[in-house]
Coordinates of C-alpha atoms and ligand atoms in Angstrom, one line a residue:
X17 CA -12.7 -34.2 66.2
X18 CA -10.3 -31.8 67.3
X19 CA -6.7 -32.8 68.5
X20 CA -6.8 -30.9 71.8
X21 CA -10.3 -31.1 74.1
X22 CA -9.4 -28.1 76.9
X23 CA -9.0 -30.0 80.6
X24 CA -12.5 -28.2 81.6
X25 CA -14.3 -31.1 79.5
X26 CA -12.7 -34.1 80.9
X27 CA -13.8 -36.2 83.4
X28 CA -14.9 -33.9 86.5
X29 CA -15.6 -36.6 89.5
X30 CA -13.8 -40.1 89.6
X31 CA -16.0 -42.3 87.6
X32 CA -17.1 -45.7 88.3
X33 CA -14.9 -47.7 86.2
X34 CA -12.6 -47.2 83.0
X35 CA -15.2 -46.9 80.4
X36 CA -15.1 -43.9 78.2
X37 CA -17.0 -42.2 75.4
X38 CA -14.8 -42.3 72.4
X39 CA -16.5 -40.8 69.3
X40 CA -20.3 -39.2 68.8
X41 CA -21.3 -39.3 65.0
X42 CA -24.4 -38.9 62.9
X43 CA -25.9 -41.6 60.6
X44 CA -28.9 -40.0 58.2
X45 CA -31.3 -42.2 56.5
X46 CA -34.6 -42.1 54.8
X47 CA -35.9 -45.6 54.4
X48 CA -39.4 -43.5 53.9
X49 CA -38.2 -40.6 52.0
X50 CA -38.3 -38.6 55.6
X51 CA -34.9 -38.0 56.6
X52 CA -33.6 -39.5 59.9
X53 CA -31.0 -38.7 61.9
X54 CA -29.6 -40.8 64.5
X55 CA -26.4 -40.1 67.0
X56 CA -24.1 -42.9 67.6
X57 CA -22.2 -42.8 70.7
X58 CA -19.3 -45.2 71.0
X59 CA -17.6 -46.1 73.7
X60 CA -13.8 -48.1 74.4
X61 CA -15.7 -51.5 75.8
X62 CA -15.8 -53.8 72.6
X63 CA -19.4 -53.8 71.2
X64 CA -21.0 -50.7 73.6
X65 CA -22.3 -48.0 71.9
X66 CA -25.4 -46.5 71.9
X67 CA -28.2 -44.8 69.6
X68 CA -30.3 -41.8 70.1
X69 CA -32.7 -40.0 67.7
X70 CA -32.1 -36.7 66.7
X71 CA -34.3 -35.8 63.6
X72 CA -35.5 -32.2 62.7
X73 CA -35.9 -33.7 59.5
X74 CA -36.4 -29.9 57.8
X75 CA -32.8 -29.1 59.2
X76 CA -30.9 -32.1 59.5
X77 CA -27.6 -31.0 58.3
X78 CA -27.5 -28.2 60.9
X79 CA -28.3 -31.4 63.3
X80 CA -25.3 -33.1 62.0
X81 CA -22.9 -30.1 62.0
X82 CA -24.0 -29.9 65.8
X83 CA -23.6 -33.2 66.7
X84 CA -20.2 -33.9 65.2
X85 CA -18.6 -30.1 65.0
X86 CA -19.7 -29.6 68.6
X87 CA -20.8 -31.7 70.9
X88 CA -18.6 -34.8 70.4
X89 CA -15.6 -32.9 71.5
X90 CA -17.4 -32.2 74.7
X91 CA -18.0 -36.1 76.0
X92 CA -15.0 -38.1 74.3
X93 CA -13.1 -39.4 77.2
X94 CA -16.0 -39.1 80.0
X95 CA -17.8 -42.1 81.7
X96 CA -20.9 -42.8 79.8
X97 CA -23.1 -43.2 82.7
X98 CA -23.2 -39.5 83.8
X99 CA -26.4 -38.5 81.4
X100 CA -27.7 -35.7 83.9
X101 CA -24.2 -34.0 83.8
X102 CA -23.0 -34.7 80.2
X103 CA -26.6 -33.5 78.7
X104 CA -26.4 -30.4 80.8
X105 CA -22.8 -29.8 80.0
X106 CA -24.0 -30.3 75.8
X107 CA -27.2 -27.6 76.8
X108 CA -25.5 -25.3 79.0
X109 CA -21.9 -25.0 77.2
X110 CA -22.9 -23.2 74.2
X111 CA -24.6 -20.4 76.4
X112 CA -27.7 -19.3 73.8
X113 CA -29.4 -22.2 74.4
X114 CA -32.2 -24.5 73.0
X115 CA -34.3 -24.0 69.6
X116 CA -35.0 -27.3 67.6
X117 CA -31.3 -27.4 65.9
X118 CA -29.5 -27.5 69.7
X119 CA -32.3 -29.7 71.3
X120 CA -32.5 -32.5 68.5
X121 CA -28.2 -33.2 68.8
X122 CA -28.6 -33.1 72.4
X123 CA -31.5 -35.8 72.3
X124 CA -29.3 -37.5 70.0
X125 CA -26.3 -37.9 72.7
X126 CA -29.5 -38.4 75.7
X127 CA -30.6 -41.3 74.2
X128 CA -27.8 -42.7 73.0
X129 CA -26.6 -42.5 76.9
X130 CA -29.7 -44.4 77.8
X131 CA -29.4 -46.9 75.5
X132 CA -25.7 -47.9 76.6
X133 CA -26.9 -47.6 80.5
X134 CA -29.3 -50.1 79.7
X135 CA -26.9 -52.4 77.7
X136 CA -24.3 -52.0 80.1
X137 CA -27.0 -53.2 83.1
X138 CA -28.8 -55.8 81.0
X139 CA -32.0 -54.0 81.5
X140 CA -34.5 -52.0 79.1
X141 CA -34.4 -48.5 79.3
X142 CA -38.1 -48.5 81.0
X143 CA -36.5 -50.7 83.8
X144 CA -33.8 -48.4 84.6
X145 CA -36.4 -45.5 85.3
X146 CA -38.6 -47.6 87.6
X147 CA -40.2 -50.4 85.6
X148 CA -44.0 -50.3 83.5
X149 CA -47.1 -49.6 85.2
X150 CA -48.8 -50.5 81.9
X151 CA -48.3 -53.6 79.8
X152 CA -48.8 -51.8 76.4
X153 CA -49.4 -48.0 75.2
X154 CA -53.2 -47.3 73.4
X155 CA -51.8 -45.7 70.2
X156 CA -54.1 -43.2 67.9
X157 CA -53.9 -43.6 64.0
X158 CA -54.2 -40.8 61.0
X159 CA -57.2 -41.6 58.7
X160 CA -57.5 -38.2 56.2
X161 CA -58.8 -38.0 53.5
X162 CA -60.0 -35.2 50.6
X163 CA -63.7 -35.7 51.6
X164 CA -65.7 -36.7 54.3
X165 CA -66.6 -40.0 52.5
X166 CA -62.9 -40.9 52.0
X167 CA -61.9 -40.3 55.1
X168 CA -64.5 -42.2 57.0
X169 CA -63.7 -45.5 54.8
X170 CA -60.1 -44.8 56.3
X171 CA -61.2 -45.0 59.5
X172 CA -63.4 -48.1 59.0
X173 CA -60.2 -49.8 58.1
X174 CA -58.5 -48.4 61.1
X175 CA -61.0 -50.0 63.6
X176 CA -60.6 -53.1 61.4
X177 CA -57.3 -54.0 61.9
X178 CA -57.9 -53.1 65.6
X179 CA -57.4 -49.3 66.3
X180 CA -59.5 -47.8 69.0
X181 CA -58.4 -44.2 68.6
X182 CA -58.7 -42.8 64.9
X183 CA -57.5 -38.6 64.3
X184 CA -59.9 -37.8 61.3
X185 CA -58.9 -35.0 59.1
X186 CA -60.9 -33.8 55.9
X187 CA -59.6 -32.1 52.6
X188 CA -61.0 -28.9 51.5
X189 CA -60.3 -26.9 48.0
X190 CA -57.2 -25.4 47.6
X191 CA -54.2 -27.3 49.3
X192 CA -56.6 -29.3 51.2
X193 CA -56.3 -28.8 55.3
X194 CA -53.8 -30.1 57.3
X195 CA -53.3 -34.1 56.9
X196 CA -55.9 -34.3 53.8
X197 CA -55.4 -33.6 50.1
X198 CA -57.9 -30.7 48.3
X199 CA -58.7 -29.7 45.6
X200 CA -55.9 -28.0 42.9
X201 CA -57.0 -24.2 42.4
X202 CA -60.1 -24.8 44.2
X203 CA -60.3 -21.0 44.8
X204 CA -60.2 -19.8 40.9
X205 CA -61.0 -16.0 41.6
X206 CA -58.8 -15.6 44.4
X207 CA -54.8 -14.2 43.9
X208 CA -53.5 -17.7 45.4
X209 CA -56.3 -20.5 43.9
X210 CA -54.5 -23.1 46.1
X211 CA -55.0 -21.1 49.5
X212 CA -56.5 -22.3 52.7
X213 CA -59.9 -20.6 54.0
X214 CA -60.4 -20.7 57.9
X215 CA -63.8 -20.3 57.4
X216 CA -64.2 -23.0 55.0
X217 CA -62.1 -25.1 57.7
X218 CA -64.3 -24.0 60.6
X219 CA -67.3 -25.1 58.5
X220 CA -66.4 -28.8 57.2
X221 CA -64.6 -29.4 60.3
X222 CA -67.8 -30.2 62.3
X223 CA -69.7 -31.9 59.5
X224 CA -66.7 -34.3 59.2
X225 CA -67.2 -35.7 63.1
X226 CA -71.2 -35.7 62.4
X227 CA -71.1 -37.9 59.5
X228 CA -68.5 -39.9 61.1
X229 CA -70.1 -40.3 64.8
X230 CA -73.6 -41.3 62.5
X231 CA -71.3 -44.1 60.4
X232 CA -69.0 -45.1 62.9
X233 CA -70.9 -45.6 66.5
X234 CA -70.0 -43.6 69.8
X235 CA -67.3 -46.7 70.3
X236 CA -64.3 -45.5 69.0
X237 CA -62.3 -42.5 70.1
X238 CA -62.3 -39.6 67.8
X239 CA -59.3 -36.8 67.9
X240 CA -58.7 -33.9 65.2
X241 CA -55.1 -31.6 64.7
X242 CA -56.2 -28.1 63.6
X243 CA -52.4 -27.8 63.5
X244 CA -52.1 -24.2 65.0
X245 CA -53.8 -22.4 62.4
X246 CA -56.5 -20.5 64.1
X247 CA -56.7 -17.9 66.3
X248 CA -58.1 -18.1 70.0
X249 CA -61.7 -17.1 69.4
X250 CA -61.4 -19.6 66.4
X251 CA -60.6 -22.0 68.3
X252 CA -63.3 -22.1 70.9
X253 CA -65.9 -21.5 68.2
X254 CA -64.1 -24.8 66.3
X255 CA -64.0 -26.4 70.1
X256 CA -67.7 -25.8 70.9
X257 CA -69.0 -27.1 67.9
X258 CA -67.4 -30.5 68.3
X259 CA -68.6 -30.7 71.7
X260 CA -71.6 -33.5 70.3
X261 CA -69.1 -35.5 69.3
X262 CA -67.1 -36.8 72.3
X263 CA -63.4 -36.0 70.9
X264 CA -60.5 -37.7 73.1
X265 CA -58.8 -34.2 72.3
X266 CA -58.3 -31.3 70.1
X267 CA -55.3 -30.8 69.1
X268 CA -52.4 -27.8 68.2
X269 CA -55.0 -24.7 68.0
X270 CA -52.6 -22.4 68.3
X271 CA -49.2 -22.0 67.1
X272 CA -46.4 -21.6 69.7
X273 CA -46.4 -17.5 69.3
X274 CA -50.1 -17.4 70.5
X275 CA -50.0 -20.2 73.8
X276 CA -50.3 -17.4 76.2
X277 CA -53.9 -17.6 75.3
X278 CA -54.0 -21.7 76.0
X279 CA -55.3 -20.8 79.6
X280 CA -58.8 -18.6 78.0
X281 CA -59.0 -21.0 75.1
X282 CA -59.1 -24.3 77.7
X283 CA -61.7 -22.4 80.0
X284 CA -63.8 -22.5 77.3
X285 CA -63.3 -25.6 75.4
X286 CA -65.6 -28.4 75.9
X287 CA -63.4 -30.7 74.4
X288 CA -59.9 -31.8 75.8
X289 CA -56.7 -29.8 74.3
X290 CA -53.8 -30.9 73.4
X291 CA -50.9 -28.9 73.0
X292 CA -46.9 -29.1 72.3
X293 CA -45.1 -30.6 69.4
X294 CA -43.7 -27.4 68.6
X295 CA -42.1 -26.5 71.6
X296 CA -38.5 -26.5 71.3
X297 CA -37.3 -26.5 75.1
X298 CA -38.4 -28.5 78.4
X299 CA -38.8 -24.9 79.6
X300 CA -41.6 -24.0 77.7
X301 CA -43.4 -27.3 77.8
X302 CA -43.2 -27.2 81.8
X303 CA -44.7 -23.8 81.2
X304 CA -47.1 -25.5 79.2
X305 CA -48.3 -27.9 82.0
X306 CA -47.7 -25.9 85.0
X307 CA -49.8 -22.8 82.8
X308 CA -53.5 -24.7 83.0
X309 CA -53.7 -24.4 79.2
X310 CA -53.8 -27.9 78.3
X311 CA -55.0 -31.1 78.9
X312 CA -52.3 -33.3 77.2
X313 CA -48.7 -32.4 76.3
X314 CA -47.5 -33.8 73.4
X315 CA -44.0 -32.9 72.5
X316 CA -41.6 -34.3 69.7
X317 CA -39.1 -35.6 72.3
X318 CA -36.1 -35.2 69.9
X319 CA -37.3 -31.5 70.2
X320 CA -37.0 -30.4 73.8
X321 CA -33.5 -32.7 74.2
X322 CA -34.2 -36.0 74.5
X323 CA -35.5 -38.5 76.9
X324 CA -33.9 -36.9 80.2
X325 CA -36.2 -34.0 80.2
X326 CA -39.3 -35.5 78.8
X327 CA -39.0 -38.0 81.6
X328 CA -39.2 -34.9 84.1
X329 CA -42.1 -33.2 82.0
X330 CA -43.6 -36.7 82.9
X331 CA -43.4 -36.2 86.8
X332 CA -44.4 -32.6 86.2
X333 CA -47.6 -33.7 84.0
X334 CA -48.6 -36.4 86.8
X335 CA -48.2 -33.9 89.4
X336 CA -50.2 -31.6 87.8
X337 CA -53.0 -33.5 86.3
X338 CA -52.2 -33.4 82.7
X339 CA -51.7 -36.7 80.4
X340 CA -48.9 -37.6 77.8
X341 CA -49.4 -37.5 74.2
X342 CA -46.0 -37.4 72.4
X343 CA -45.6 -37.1 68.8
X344 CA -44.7 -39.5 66.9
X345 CA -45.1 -39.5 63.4
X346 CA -43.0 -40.7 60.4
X347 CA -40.5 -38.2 61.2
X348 CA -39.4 -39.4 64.9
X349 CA -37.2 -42.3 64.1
X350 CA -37.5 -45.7 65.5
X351 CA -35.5 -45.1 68.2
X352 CA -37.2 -42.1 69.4
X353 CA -40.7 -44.1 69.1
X354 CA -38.9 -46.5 71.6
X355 CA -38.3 -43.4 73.9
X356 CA -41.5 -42.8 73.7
X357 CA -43.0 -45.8 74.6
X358 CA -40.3 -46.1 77.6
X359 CA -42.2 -42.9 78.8
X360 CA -46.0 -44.5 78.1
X361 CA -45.1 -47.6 80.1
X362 CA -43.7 -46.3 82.7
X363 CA -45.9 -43.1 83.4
X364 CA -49.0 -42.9 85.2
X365 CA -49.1 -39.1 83.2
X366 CA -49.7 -41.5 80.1
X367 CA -52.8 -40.6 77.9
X368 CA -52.5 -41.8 74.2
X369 CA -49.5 -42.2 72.1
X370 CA -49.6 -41.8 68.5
X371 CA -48.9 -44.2 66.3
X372 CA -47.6 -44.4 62.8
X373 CA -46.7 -47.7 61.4
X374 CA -43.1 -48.0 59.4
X375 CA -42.4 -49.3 55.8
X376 CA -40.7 -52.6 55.7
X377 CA -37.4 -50.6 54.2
X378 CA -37.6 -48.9 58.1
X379 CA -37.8 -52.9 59.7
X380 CA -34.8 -53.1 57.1
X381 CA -32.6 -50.7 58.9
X382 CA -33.4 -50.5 62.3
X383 CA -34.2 -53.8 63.4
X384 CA -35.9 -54.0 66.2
X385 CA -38.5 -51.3 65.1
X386 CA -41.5 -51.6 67.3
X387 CA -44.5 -52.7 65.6
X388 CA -47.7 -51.6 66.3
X389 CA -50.1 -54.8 66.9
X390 CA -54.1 -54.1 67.2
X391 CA -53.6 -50.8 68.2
X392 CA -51.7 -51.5 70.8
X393 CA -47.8 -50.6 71.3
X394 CA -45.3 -52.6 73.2
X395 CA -41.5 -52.1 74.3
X396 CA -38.7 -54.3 73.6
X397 CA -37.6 -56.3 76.4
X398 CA -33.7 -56.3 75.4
X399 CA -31.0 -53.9 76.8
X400 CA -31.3 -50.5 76.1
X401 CA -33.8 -49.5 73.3
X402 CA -33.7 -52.5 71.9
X403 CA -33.0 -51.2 68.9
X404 CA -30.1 -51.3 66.3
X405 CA -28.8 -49.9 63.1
X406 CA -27.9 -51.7 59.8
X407 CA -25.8 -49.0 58.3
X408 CA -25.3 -50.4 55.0
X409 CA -29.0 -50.6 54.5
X410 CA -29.2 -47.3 55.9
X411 CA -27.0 -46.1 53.0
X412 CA -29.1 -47.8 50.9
X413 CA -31.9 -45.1 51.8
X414 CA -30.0 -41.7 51.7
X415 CA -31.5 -38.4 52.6
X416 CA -32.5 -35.6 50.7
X417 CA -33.5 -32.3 51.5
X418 CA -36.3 -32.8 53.3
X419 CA -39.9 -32.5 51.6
X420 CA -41.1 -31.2 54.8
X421 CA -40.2 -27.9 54.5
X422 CA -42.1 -27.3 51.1
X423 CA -45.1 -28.1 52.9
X424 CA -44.6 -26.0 56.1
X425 CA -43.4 -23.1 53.9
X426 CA -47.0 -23.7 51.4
X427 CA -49.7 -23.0 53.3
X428 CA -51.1 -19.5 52.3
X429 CA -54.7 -17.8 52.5
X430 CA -56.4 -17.7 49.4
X431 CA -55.3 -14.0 49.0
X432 CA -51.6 -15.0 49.4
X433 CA -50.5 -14.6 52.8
X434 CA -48.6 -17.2 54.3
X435 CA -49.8 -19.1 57.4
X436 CA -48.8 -20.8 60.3
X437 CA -48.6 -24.4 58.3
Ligands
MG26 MG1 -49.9 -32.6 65.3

């Protein structure tokens, strides 16, 4: 950190009492192979700090410059408890703001905040913000597999250990589709063997949910990510012909530079949409809800800044009749799958939350990690998050370059043109 912090960062209001932020720093860790990021705020009260998720796992060492180059030099020696100022002072002070490196440092610092408010009042996070109006979160699972057979035998062991809510995705040749293996060079003739055919897609898409609807009963809840390849008409042609099949929602039609079209695309879809992960500012999800082009949001918290303003998207979704969905797959960190179930319990906006369930090397470092029992997903009752870091096994795990970029940067046609992945 910098010697000299100019007088404009200090401490703007009297604060409360004498306690005072004294370092922000990153810890990185892949206990799956996914890199991690977490922001540790400390604090000069023996043993109060607090954790805060901040992975963009395809970028995390532009995350960690961020964090430690940037922001920390703006809160050391402020009162902790100010989280609506200090995250608007990290958003607002470096003027160009948002975009997915800028929002995932500032969720960081948010819910490392959170977590000390709630340490330093003996109180869960989901208490300070108004206490659960749900006991537990319904969580959806992944089942995908490279064909329709495969995938449905996932499934059946979903529902046996207890899921209600399975997303069901089915390879294809060439690189498969999103979430399901295919086929090496499955397109021989073509200039790029290993490509991805819409049509193809658009075709086994439907057969997938009929098989599965005939082997696995009208009980369980069905929900599919077409992972914003397709275009608008694609969409509601994919969207209608699921329509027999009772989906809980449709997810990511289109990608982020085509959701002016949401609005047409939900008119016309019989099936629920839900859009978001890839929004990388609170501004564009509220656009999203307020725009009538979805049915759930579903942002990557870490994404839009943190807890603070996914809290607000919250009211705005309940106000507006839109339901929750956040993301939460093996790249959100256990800390930011604790945000989000703060959010499901204590939102009547709440519709589903997805689940993924850690490896024990994740138990390992962040204990505390919450588990994921019949389906069902339930916060920690401790202060804060109620959960820690064991940074000598998180050492144990170190990051890489992240895989995740390969695949986002492999998904081409068959005749070579890269696509949204
Ligand atoms: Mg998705």
């Amino acid at each position: 950190m910098p010697d000299s912090i100019p007088p404009t960062f200090g401490q703007p209001w009297p604060a409360r009492d004498a306690t005072r932020i004294t370092a922000v720093r990153t810890i990185v860790t892949a206990p799956e192979g996914t890199p991690l990021v977490v922001v540790r705020v400390d604090t000069n009260v023996d043993g109060l700090y607090g954790l805060g998720c901040a992975t963009f796992t395809q970028r995390w060492h532009s995350v960690v410059s961020y964090v430690e180059d940037h922001l920390e030099r703006l809160v050391v020696g402020r009162y902790p408890g100010d989280i609506e100022d200090l995250t608007r002072l990290a958003r607002l002070s470096s003027y160009w703001r948002d975009g997915a490196v800028a929002n995932n440092a500032l969720s960081g610092l948010d819910m490392a905040l959170w977590d000390i408010a709630g340490k330093r009042a003996g109180l869960p996070v989901h208490e300070l913000v108004g206490g659960k109006v749900r006991a537990a979160a319904d969580t959806y699972i992944h089942a995908g597999g490279a064909s329709v057979e495969e995938t449905i035998e996932q499934a059946r062991g979903f529902i046996e250990a207890g899921w209600r809510n399975i997303r069901l995705q089915v390879g294809q040749p060439g690189i498969g589709s999103y979430g399901a293996a295919g086929v090496g060079g499955g397109y021989p003739t073509s200039p790029y063997p290993d490509g991805w055919r819409v049509e193809e897609y658009l075709r086994n898409t439907p057969r997938l949910f009929e098989s599965a609807r005939e082997a696995l009963g009208s009980e369980v809840e069905l929900l599919h990510d077409a992972h914003s390849r397709l275009t608008a008409k694609q969409a509601v042609t994919l969207a209608r012909s699921l329509e027999p099949y009772g989906l809980f929602f449709l997810e990511d039609v289109l990608g982020p530079e085509d959701w002016g079209q949401l609005p047409g695309v939900r008119e016309l879809s019989p099936v629920p949409i839900a859009v978001g992960e890839l929004a990388t500012s609170a501004t564009t999800a509220a656009q999203l809800i307020l725009g009538g082009g979805v049915d759930f949001i579903r942002c990557h918290i870490s994404a839009i800044g943190g807890f603070t303003p996914a809290r607000k998207l919250a009211t705005l979704a309940e106000f507006s009749g839109v339901k929750t969905a956040w993301h939460a797959p093996g790249d959100t960190s256990p800390i930011g799958a604790a945000a989000n179930v703060a959010l499901d319990l204590t939102s009547p906006a709440f519709g589903i939350q997805e689940g993924h369930v850690y490896n024990d090397a994740t138990y390992e470092v962040f204990p505390g990690t919450l588990p994921i029992v019949d389906g069902w997903i339930r916060a920690n009752e401790t202060p804060g998050w109620g959960i820690g870091i064991d940074e000598k096994a998180a050492a144990r795990y170190p990051a890489g370059l992240s895989g995740h970029d390969a695949w986002a940067a492999g998904v081409r046609s068959p005749d070579g043109a890269l696509r949204y992945p």
